[in-house]
Every structure is written in C-alpha cells, then in structure tokens.
C-alpha cells in the first residue's frame, strides 16, 4: 500500500515535470501542430532534437532531384513501452480488445498480457512495437506531435556519429547492416548506444520505425523491376532507380516499408515522434 | 471468283497461324494446352522435402489443386567445419523445400514470414507465369502471411528464390530452392532421385557476435566467394551424408544453382550423363560429361550406375571444388563387372 502511494506520487511528480517541460518547448516557439489540445498525461521525458533543414538526395529518385527538408524537431529516441501504456490507459479506444481491425491487425499488442499490462519481462524503457501506423499516429497526435515524414527520417538517417551526411563513407552502410542482421534487438532499452551527429539515438539498432508517409514510395517488393507504377511513383525496390546501389541498409528499410500496410503490427516496428518548428536557425 | 480466291489466300495463313498457336511445343504428347486443363478436387497440401530428398513422383494423376506452404526464416546454421553463419531460408533449410507438381496443377502458395524475422521476404518462382513470378504478390513483412495462386503452364525444373531488396543478399544467404513441374504422365521412372543445389557464399566475421559469419557485401559485388557449396553446407553430401545407389540402378539428379553469381560446371567424376534435360527444360541431350547450370537455372541429369565405387560430384571450375567446398559424393555399391572397369597392377620385374 505504501509502495502504491509512493508510486502514484512519483508518477504525478513526473507528470507535472513533464508538463513543465512540454510548456518550455512550446513557449520557445509558435507551434503549428499545437492547434490540437495536447494531452499531457503521458510522461513526456523525451527530449526533442532540433534538426536544421537542408537538402538531400533521396535514396529513390533521379540523381538530380534534391529534396528540401525544412527544419523540424525529432524525438531523440523511440516511444517506449511505458509511454505507450500511459497512452493506452488514457485512450481506451486503442486497447487491443476493442480496436477495430481496420486500425490494427490481430498482431496489435499481441504480446501484452492484457489490455493494460505490458508483456512479462518487457522493459519499461524498451521501444513500443507491435503497434499499427494508426496507433502511432494517434499517440503522436495526443501529445501535440506527429510522425516524422519519410524524408525527415531518412535525412537524419544520413548521419553517423561524427557527420551529418556519412553516406559516402564506405563503412556507413555496412555498419548499419551489421546492426540490421541482429534479431530481437527491440527488447533492449533505448539510449544505450551512442547518439548520432544530431544527438539522435537508436536510428538503426533497435527497431524499424513508422513514418507518416511510409507508403509514399511504393515498392513492389520485387527488387529488380525498374518501372514506375501508375501513380507515377517509383517502384522503389528497383535498383535502377536507387541513387546509391551499395546502400544495402537503405534497400532493406524501403523493402520493409513496401511490405507493410497501415494496420499492420509487427514485432520489430515502432516509432518516434516529430514536430514542426518555425525556428530556422539555432 | 477472284474475290473468293483472295479470301482463301487471306484466310489460309490465318488458319495455319491459329493451328500453330494451339500447338504448344512444351507439351509433347499432351492432349490439351496446360491452360485448358481442369484441376480437379479440393485443394490438398503438397508434400515438400528438404535436400537431398524429393517428394514422390506425380505419376499418372491428373491436374489437381495444391497448397504449398513455405516459411521464411533468418537463422544461424553451420556453413562449414562447425562455423555458424546467418542463413535466410525457405522452410528452415538451404536450399529450401523441393516442390513437385505437374502441368495443369493449380497451386496456392502461402508464404509466411516468421514473426522473429528482421526483414520482409517474398518468393519468385521461375515456374510461374505472371508478374515477378509472384514476388510482389508475396511481399511478407515479419510475422505476416501472403498468398497467391498460379497455374503451372510449362513443364520443367525451375529455381525459386526470394526477390526482396537487396536481392543478391537474400539469395546469397540461401533463399532459393527448386520446383519441378512434371509433364502429363510424369517423368520416366528411375530408381533413385536426389535434390542438389549449388550456391556461392560471401562471408565476413560478424562485428557483433563473436565466431559468427555473416554476408559480406563487398565480396559479393566482387563475385569472390569464400564458399561454393552443394546444399548449403560443406560436406552436406560427404561421409555419412553421401547419396547412395546400387549397381544397375538408374539415378536422376535434380541440380539447381541458386547463385547469386556463379555459373556451375556440374560434373560427376567417373560417370557420363546418359540424359541431360538441358537447363531443366524439355530438350534431352545424351552422353554429356559436364553440364552448365546458370545462376537461377537448373538441369536434370540421369545416368545408370554400372560399377561400384565413390563418384565425386563437383563444380568442374575446380578451385571451387578443391578449395571452396563444391564437392559431394555418390556411393555406388554392388558387383564389380571387370568388363566395365578393371584396374590392373603391373608388378615390377
């Protein structure tokens, strides 16, 4: 009983602290995404990292196409089990027993003991997985954030520990590949490895991550055809339209994105949140 | 009159063309084109086997509806001399399960990607007529199952493989196997049948797990493999794992080459192939010493065992056999016929 009271007080303190934090971030900038009322009952201990905008060459597309990425804020790490549990408690519609199949398939939180109990042995600070794109989006919206776009995510993914764009380094893709080949990484806690150039953690070593427009680059799942589909989007899995044929790690990410639907829940697929910013320089 | 003749002249080639279109050269002795064959009955789950075994011949049965279940996995296995390697597989084996069907069969292929997989996988069967051989239709995220149905239109021995990007890596890790489409009435009977598939492996030490080998991208691009193997493991057809036959028996080998890069010069030392179904197709060549098997291709070779002994199977690009593992053995037991072969020792004087 004593422990319970202690826990409740701790959680409340944390929440209050988190609210303050949230306000701090908000007060620093005029935020477009904040037109929806944030629900600050989820413990928001995650730091957001300011990513100054820039141009980058997407993995798929013609060589001359540079894509502009405006400045944005990105969570330094993935959303955790603890945070998603808090979301679930506040938003009963997203519990696994009641969720509609169009929003999440049968794998949704299928490792949870019940609607509001994390899997046995799950670390509170391990990334949440087995959640659909809809659920990830709903979580982000509930705290006044959003999912990063594919371009934003890949822009940050160009960095290694020391440079913003490490793509041309021969070791860059191979080091990521080494990580990608390891199974069951998603059960590890966040922020246990070194951050990248921007101060962002775990871009590669724990999970695949949902992006807002994960399906905007449609792949056929067949890595050899070089056609455009009827929506005039790239058959992204095609080696003929990739800008860096040796970047096997990027091929894998795009293959994964091409194989999923928005209601899929997968054991090694989670997410982190992003936010618009009007600060152009920092 | 003139008009009639004109019509006749005009229609004659049309009729000839129509007739020739109907005659499918792939189906010798067939009553109907495969596309018009009716697959009877309720769908049955097809028997599939790991190498070197093959499922029972189709024999005289008519076209059926079949279900083929394959699971894609990412798992550690032994590549050579107790060294572990991270293989990617169809049904937990390299090569993947042998699928045996006949022309006109309607096959529902269910591809389940294990929940513990890191990556999406799919399947392109060269026996399939249709986009990507099924690759796009079967793109399976970890934990998900996909399915498609195809009708087997052409007889032959075909490779199947994963075509998910980056495809050389998926194949390089072992994601290939064979599917045999028998002609109407089945292939001629033989005494022994075996499933052998060659693959080239490019390895480096894992940066994360000590002692484990993993796929090496740079070696693959350079097409410089560390291992060239039959059935995914050094010694998979040696010692206790030798394939066996008796003198007087006919042997048929279904030999595939997954690649991803090398072409095999398949040879059995001390045997001559009586029949080779060239490239796994319908043309049969006779009295062949070495047959070329392209990456993503196959051949059916047949011979009669006339003399006992151990017959060595190799890729006759011999550094691969001598140094990289492309070697296996067929053990033939029975009575030695001195007419066929007789080793004499000439004593010293």
Tab-separated table of N, CA and C in Angstrom, chain B residues 200-267:
chain	number	residue	atom	x	y	z
B	200	UNK	N	26.795	-19.875	-53.989
B	200	UNK	CA	28.054	-19.231	-53.607
B	200	UNK	C	27.817	-18.347	-52.387
B	201	UNK	N	28.757	-18.418	-51.423
B	201	UNK	CA	28.591	-17.721	-50.143
B	201	UNK	C	29.754	-16.765	-49.898
B	202	UNK	N	29.409	-15.568	-49.458
B	202	UNK	CA	30.372	-14.491	-49.256
B	202	UNK	C	30.329	-14.116	-47.781
B	203	UNK	N	31.413	-14.340	-47.077
B	203	UNK	CA	31.333	-14.231	-45.620
B	203	UNK	C	32.342	-13.257	-45.028
B	204	UNK	N	31.977	-12.750	-43.860
B	204	UNK	CA	32.904	-11.994	-43.019
B	204	UNK	C	32.495	-12.247	-41.570
B	205	UNK	N	33.424	-11.977	-40.669
B	205	UNK	CA	33.121	-12.164	-39.251
B	205	UNK	C	32.110	-11.109	-38.808
B	206	UNK	N	31.135	-11.536	-38.047
B	206	UNK	CA	30.156	-10.591	-37.519
B	206	UNK	C	30.839	-9.604	-36.589
B	207	UNK	N	30.479	-8.339	-36.734
B	207	UNK	CA	31.067	-7.318	-35.860
B	207	UNK	C	30.443	-7.383	-34.478
B	208	UNK	N	29.321	-8.062	-34.384
B	208	UNK	CA	28.554	-8.033	-33.145
B	208	UNK	C	28.631	-9.342	-32.368
B	209	UNK	N	28.587	-10.462	-33.095
B	209	UNK	CA	28.615	-11.749	-32.397
B	209	UNK	C	29.883	-12.525	-32.752
B	210	UNK	N	30.685	-12.823	-31.757
B	210	UNK	CA	31.979	-13.469	-31.968
B	210	UNK	C	31.800	-14.868	-32.549
B	211	UNK	N	32.616	-15.177	-33.546
B	211	UNK	CA	32.617	-16.519	-34.118
B	211	UNK	C	31.597	-16.730	-35.216
B	212	UNK	N	30.651	-15.791	-35.327
B	212	UNK	CA	29.591	-15.931	-36.328
B	212	UNK	C	30.022	-15.303	-37.649
B	213	UNK	N	29.712	-16.000	-38.744
B	213	UNK	CA	29.949	-15.418	-40.064
B	213	UNK	C	28.655	-14.825	-40.593
B	214	UNK	N	28.828	-13.742	-41.354
B	214	UNK	CA	27.679	-13.098	-41.976
B	214	UNK	C	28.002	-12.740	-43.414
B	215	UNK	N	26.989	-12.370	-44.129
B	215	UNK	CA	27.118	-11.992	-45.536
B	215	UNK	C	28.067	-10.807	-45.709
B	216	UNK	N	28.982	-10.905	-46.666
B	216	UNK	CA	29.884	-9.802	-46.984
B	216	UNK	C	29.511	-9.188	-48.329
B	217	UNK	N	29.029	-7.969	-48.218
B	217	UNK	CA	28.547	-7.225	-49.367
B	217	UNK	C	29.628	-7.022	-50.437
B	218	UNK	N	30.802	-6.605	-50.006
B	218	UNK	CA	31.873	-6.266	-50.951
B	218	UNK	C	32.354	-7.501	-51.721
B	219	UNK	N	32.501	-8.616	-51.009
B	219	UNK	CA	32.920	-9.854	-51.682
B	219	UNK	C	31.865	-10.302	-52.691
B	220	UNK	N	30.602	-10.084	-52.357
B	220	UNK	CA	29.525	-10.484	-53.268
B	220	UNK	C	29.558	-9.645	-54.540
B	221	UNK	N	29.784	-8.353	-54.368
B	221	UNK	CA	29.842	-7.477	-55.540
B	221	UNK	C	31.047	-7.848	-56.409
B	222	UNK	N	32.144	-8.236	-55.757
B	222	UNK	CA	33.342	-8.650	-56.489
B	222	UNK	C	33.202	-10.083	-57.031
B	223	UNK	N	32.115	-10.745	-56.672
B	223	UNK	CA	31.858	-12.146	-57.061
B	223	UNK	C	33.030	-13.048	-56.660
B	224	UNK	N	33.505	-12.829	-55.461
B	224	UNK	CA	34.635	-13.593	-54.952
B	224	UNK	C	34.224	-14.343	-53.681
B	225	UNK	N	33.578	-15.506	-53.846
B	225	UNK	CA	33.024	-16.192	-52.678
B	225	UNK	C	34.080	-16.920	-51.843
B	226	UNK	N	33.795	-17.065	-50.556
B	226	UNK	CA	34.629	-17.891	-49.692
B	226	UNK	C	34.236	-19.352	-49.813
B	227	UNK	N	32.943	-19.571	-50.031
B	227	UNK	CA	32.437	-20.938	-50.145
B	227	UNK	C	31.578	-21.075	-51.391
B	228	UNK	N	31.751	-22.205	-52.079
B	228	UNK	CA	30.802	-22.606	-53.118
B	228	UNK	C	30.326	-23.982	-52.687
B	229	UNK	N	29.042	-24.106	-52.393
B	229	UNK	CA	28.577	-25.290	-51.674
B	229	UNK	C	27.404	-25.979	-52.345
B	230	UNK	N	27.357	-27.292	-52.185
B	230	UNK	CA	26.154	-28.036	-52.514
B	230	UNK	C	25.293	-28.113	-51.259
B	231	UNK	N	24.040	-27.837	-51.376
B	231	UNK	CA	23.066	-27.933	-50.289
B	231	UNK	C	23.468	-27.161	-49.030
B	232	UNK	N	24.096	-26.001	-49.253
B	232	UNK	CA	24.259	-25.005	-48.196
B	232	UNK	C	25.220	-25.313	-47.079
B	233	UNK	N	25.985	-26.389	-47.218
B	233	UNK	CA	26.901	-26.732	-46.136
B	233	UNK	C	28.053	-27.552	-46.698
B	234	UNK	N	29.252	-27.214	-46.268
B	234	UNK	CA	30.413	-28.010	-46.662
B	234	UNK	C	30.241	-29.425	-46.105
B	235	UNK	N	30.378	-30.403	-46.970
B	235	UNK	CA	30.238	-31.786	-46.530
B	235	UNK	C	28.811	-32.279	-46.452
B	236	UNK	N	27.880	-31.528	-47.038
B	236	UNK	CA	26.465	-31.937	-46.974
B	236	UNK	C	26.223	-33.234	-47.741
B	237	UNK	N	27.148	-33.588	-48.645
B	237	UNK	CA	26.995	-34.836	-49.405
B	237	UNK	C	28.254	-35.700	-49.270
B	238	UNK	N	28.895	-35.587	-48.102
B	238	UNK	CA	30.111	-36.376	-47.867
B	238	UNK	C	29.948	-37.221	-46.607
B	239	UNK	N	30.818	-38.206	-46.463
B	239	UNK	CA	30.798	-39.050	-45.269
B	239	UNK	C	29.457	-39.742	-45.102
B	240	UNK	N	28.871	-39.563	-43.919
B	240	UNK	CA	27.588	-40.211	-43.631
B	240	UNK	C	26.461	-39.632	-44.500
B	241	UNK	N	26.709	-38.472	-45.104
B	241	UNK	CA	25.662	-37.820	-45.902
B	241	UNK	C	25.732	-38.116	-47.392
B	242	UNK	N	26.644	-39.027	-47.783
B	242	UNK	CA	26.733	-39.382	-49.207
B	242	UNK	C	25.391	-39.885	-49.718
B	243	UNK	N	25.075	-39.554	-50.965
B	243	UNK	CA	23.894	-40.168	-51.565
B	243	UNK	C	24.306	-41.553	-52.073
B	244	UNK	N	23.351	-42.468	-52.113
B	244	UNK	CA	23.711	-43.855	-52.406
B	244	UNK	C	22.828	-44.485	-53.469
B	245	UNK	N	23.425	-45.389	-54.247
B	245	UNK	CA	22.688	-46.175	-55.234
B	245	UNK	C	23.390	-47.519	-55.411
B	246	UNK	N	22.687	-48.427	-56.109
B	246	UNK	CA	23.275	-49.752	-56.330
B	246	UNK	C	23.606	-49.936	-57.805
B	247	UNK	N	24.556	-50.797	-58.060
B	247	UNK	CA	24.888	-51.136	-59.446
B	247	UNK	C	23.625	-51.620	-60.158
B	248	UNK	N	23.407	-51.118	-61.336
B	248	UNK	CA	22.219	-51.496	-62.105
B	248	UNK	C	21.088	-50.502	-61.966
B	249	UNK	N	21.159	-49.622	-60.958
B	249	UNK	CA	20.084	-48.646	-60.752
B	249	UNK	C	20.292	-47.403	-61.615
B	250	UNK	N	19.157	-46.809	-61.962
B	250	UNK	CA	19.217	-45.524	-62.662
B	250	UNK	C	19.046	-44.399	-61.644
B	251	UNK	N	19.857	-43.372	-61.811
B	251	UNK	CA	19.866	-42.246	-60.875
B	251	UNK	C	19.473	-40.967	-61.623
B	252	UNK	N	18.611	-40.196	-60.994
B	252	UNK	CA	18.269	-38.882	-61.562
B	252	UNK	C	18.597	-37.813	-60.526
B	253	UNK	N	19.405	-36.844	-60.930
B	253	UNK	CA	19.731	-35.735	-60.048
B	253	UNK	C	19.019	-34.476	-60.530
B	254	UNK	N	18.303	-33.849	-59.597
B	254	UNK	CA	17.733	-32.535	-59.880
B	254	UNK	C	18.735	-31.518	-59.352
B	255	UNK	N	19.442	-30.874	-60.258
B	255	UNK	CA	20.526	-29.991	-59.840
B	255	UNK	C	20.159	-28.545	-60.154
B	256	UNK	N	20.148	-27.735	-59.125
B	256	UNK	CA	19.864	-26.314	-59.313
B	256	UNK	C	21.061	-25.482	-58.928
B	257	UNK	N	21.037	-24.241	-59.347
B	257	UNK	CA	22.089	-23.307	-58.946
B	257	UNK	C	21.432	-22.004	-58.501
B	258	UNK	N	21.520	-21.748	-57.204
B	258	UNK	CA	20.912	-20.534	-56.660
B	258	UNK	C	21.738	-19.293	-56.952
B	259	UNK	N	23.043	-19.521	-57.107
B	259	UNK	CA	23.935	-18.377	-57.264
B	259	UNK	C	24.241	-17.774	-55.918
B	260	UNK	N	24.271	-16.450	-55.741
B	260	UNK	CA	23.680	-15.467	-56.644
B	260	UNK	C	24.487	-15.160	-57.898
B	261	UNK	N	25.744	-15.579	-57.969
B	261	UNK	CA	26.574	-15.059	-59.056
B	261	UNK	C	27.181	-16.097	-59.990
B	262	UNK	N	27.635	-17.223	-59.451
B	262	UNK	CA	28.450	-18.123	-60.258
B	262	UNK	C	27.623	-19.084	-61.102
B	263	UNK	N	28.161	-19.426	-62.259
B	263	UNK	CA	27.597	-20.479	-63.103
B	263	UNK	C	28.328	-21.772	-62.771
B	264	UNK	N	27.573	-22.862	-62.644
B	264	UNK	CA	28.170	-24.131	-62.262
B	264	UNK	C	28.506	-24.979	-63.489
B	265	UNK	N	29.654	-25.628	-63.433
B	265	UNK	CA	30.014	-26.623	-64.454
B	265	UNK	C	29.870	-27.983	-63.797
B	266	UNK	N	28.649	-28.486	-63.779
B	266	UNK	CA	28.355	-29.661	-62.963
B	266	UNK	C	28.853	-30.944	-63.616
B	267	UNK	N	29.569	-31.736	-62.828
B	267	UNK	CA	30.234	-32.926	-63.347
B	267	UNK	C	30.236	-33.999	-62.262
